[in-house]
Tab-separated table of C-alpha atoms and ligand atoms in Angstrom:
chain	number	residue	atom	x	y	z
V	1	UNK	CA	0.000	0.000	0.000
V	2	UNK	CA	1.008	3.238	-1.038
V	3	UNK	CA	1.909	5.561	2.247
V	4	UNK	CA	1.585	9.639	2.182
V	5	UNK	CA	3.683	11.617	4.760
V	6	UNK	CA	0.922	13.984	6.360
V	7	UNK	CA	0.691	16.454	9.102
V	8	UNK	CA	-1.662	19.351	10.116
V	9	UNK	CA	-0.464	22.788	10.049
V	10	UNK	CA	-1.098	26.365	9.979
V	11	UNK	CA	-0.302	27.502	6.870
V	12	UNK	CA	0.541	31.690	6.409
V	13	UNK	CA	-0.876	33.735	4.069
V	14	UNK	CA	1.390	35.998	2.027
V	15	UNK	CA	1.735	39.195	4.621
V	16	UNK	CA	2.461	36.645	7.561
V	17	UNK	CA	4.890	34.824	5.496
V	18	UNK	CA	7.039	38.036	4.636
V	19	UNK	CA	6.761	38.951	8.190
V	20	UNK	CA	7.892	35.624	9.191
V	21	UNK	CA	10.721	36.103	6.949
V	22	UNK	CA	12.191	39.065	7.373
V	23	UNK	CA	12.366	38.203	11.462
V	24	UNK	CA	14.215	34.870	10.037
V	25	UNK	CA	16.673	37.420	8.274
V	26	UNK	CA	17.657	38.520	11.912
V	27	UNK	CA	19.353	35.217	12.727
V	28	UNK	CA	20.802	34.469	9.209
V	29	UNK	CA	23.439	32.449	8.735
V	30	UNK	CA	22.129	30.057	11.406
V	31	UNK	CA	23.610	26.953	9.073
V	32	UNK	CA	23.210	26.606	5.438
V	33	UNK	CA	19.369	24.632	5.561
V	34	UNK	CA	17.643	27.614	6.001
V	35	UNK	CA	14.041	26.156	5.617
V	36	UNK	CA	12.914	27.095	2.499
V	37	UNK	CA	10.017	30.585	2.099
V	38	UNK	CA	7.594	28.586	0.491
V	39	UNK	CA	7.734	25.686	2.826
V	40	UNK	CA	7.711	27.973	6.431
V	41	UNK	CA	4.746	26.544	8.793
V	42	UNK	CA	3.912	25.929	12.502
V	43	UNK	CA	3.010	22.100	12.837
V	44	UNK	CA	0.213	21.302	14.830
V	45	UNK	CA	0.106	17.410	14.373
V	46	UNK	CA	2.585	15.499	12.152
V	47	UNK	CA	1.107	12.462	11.222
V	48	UNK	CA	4.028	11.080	9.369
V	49	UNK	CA	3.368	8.132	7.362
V	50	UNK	CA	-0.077	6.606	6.626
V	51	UNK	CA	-1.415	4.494	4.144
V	52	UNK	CA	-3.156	6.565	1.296
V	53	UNK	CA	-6.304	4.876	1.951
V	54	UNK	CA	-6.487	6.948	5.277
V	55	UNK	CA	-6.326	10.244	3.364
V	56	UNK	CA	-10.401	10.716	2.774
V	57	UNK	CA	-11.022	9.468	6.624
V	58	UNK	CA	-8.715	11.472	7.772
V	59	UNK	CA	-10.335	14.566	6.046
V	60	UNK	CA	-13.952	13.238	7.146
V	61	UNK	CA	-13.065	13.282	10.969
V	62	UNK	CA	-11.362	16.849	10.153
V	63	UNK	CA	-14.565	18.115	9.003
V	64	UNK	CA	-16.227	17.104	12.235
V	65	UNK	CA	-13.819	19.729	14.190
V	66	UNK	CA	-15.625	22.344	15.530
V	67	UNK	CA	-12.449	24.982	16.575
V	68	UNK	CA	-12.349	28.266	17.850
V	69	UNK	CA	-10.593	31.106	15.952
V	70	UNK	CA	-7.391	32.438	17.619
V	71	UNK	CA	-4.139	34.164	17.433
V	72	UNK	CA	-0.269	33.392	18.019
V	73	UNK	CA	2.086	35.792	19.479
V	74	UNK	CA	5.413	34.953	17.489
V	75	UNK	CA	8.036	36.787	19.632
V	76	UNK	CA	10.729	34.341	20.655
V	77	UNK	CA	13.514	32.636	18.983
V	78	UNK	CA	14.718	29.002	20.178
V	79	UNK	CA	16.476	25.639	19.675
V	80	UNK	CA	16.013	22.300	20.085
V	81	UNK	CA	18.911	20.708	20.461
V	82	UNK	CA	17.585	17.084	19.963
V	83	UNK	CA	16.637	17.995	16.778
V	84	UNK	CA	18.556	20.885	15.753
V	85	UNK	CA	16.716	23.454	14.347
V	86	UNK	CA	16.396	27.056	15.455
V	87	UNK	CA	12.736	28.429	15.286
V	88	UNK	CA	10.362	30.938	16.029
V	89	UNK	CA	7.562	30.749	18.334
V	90	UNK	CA	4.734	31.317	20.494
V	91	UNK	CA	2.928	30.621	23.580
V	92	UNK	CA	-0.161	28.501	23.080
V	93	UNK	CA	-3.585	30.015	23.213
V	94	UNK	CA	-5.797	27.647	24.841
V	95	UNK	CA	-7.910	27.589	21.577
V	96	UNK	CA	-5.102	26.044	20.341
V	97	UNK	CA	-4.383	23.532	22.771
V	98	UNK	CA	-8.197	22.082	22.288
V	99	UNK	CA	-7.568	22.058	18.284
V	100	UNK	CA	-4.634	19.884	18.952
V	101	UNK	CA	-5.841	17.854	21.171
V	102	UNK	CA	-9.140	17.622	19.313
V	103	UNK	CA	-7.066	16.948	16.159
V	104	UNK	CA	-4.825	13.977	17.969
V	105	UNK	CA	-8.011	12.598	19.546
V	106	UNK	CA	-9.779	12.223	16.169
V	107	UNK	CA	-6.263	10.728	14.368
V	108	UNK	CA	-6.017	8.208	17.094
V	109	UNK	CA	-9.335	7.324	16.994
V	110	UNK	CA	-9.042	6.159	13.785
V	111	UNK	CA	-6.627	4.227	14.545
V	112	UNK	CA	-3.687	5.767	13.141
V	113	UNK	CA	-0.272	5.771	14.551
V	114	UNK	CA	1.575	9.152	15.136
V	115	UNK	CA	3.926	10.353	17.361
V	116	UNK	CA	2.070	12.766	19.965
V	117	UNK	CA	4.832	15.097	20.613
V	118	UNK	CA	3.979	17.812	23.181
V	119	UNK	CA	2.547	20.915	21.496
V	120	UNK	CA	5.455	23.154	21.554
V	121	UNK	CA	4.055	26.317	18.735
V	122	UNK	CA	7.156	27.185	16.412
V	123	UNK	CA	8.370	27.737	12.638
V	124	UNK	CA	11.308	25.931	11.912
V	125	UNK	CA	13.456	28.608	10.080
V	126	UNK	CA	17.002	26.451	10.387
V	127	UNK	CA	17.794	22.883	10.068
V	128	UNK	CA	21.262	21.299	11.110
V	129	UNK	CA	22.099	23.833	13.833
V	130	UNK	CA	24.497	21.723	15.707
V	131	UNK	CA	25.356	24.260	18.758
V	132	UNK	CA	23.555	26.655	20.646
V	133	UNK	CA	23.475	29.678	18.824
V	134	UNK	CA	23.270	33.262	19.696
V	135	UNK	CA	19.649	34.538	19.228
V	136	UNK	CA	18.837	37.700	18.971
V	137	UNK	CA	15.163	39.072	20.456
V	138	UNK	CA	12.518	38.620	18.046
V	139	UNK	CA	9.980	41.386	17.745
V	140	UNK	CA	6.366	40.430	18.302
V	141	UNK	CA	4.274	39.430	15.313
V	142	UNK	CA	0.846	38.584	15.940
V	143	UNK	CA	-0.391	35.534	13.498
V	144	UNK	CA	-4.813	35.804	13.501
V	145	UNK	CA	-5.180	31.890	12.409
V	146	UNK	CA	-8.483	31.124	11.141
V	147	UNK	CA	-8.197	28.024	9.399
V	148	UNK	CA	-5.798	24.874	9.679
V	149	UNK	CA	-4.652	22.605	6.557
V	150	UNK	CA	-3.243	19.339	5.858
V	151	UNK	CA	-0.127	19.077	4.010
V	152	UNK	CA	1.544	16.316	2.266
V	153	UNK	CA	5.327	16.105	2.682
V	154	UNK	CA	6.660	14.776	-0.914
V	155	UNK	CA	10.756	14.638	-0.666
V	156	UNK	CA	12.420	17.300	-3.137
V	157	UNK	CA	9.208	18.675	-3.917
V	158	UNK	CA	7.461	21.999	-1.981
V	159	UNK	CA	5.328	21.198	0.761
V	160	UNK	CA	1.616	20.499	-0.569
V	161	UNK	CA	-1.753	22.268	0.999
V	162	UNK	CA	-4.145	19.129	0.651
V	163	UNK	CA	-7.187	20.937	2.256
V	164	UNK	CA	-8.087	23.930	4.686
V	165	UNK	CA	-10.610	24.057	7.348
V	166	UNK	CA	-11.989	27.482	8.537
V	167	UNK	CA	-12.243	28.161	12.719
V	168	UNK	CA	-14.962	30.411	13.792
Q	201	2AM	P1	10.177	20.511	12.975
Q	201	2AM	O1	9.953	21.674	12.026
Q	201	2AM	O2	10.330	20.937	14.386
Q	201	2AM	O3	11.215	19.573	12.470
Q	201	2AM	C1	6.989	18.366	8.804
Q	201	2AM	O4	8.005	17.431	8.965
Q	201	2AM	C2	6.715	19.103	10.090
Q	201	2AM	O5	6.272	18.208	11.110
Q	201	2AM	C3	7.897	19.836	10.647
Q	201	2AM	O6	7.450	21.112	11.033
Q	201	2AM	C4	8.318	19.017	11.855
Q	201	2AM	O7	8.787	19.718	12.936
Q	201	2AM	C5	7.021	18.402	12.289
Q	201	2AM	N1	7.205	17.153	13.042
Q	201	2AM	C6	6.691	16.870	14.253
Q	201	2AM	N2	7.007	15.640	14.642
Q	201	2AM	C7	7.796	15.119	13.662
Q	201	2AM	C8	8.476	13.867	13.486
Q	201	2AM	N3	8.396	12.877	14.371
Q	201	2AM	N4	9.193	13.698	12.361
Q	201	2AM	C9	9.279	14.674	11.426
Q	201	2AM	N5	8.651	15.862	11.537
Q	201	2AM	C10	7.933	16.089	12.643
């Protein structure tokens, strides 16, 4: 069976995006995998890899989500060291926290297997950072999210937008 690598997401629009990236060109240089602009995102479930039969449940149980509309708060650079990438992030509105867990909830139930990470809110802007680097401060930029998506992850290719959902 054929498998697609999936994972919800919120997905900019074009003003978010170029204010994503130009706080990204305050801690250029981070390593030479800067994530690519058309590919920046903040994760809120990876799914990873799932059989492609899964794909029009997956988007049925999505449609049952009933979210409310909030905002991030992107005002803080950071790094994971485990997995060495330097980001940008945010606190997590409670609005968020039920969409996640709503989303994971609904994944799980049908029966899919995912890694449920804790919901840490951030933008990958650097892969391969292999020390701690130097951040600078990040000035705040407020992100109004009123949908979520699902996007496939194809290798070489740019991420794919598979389907949005609005939040009211
Ligand atoms: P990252 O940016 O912190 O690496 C697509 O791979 C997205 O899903 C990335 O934003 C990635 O986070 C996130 N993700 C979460 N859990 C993952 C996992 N186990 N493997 C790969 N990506 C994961």
């Amino acid at each position: 069976m054929k498998s697609r690598r999936l994972f919800f997401a919120c997905w900019p629009d074009d003003g978010v995006r170029q204010a994503i990236i130009q706080r990204r060109g305050l801690i250029e240089g981070l390593s030479r995998r800067r994530l690519p602009d058309h590919n920046l995102h903040l994760t809120l479930l990876f799914l990873g890899n799932q059989p492609a039969d899964q794909l029009v449940p997956i988007q049925t149980l999505a449609d049952k989500i009933s979210a409310n509309h909030f905002d991030f708060w992107l005002d803080r650079f950071g790094w994971f060291p485990g997995a060495r990438v330097a980001w940008l992030g945010a606190d997590a509105p409670p609005a968020a926290v039920q969409l996640v867990g709503d989303l994971s909830t609904a994944m799980a139930g049908l029966g899919l297997k995912f890694d449920r990470r804790p919901f840490h809110p951030h933008i990958t802007l650097f892969r391969q950072v292999k020390a701690r680097p130097t951040l600078s401060t990040c000035p705040p930029l407020r992100w109004p999210i009123r949908e979520f998506a699902l996007i496939e992850s194809i290798p070489s290719r740019p991420y794919q937008v598979l389907r949005t959902w609005c939040v009211s």
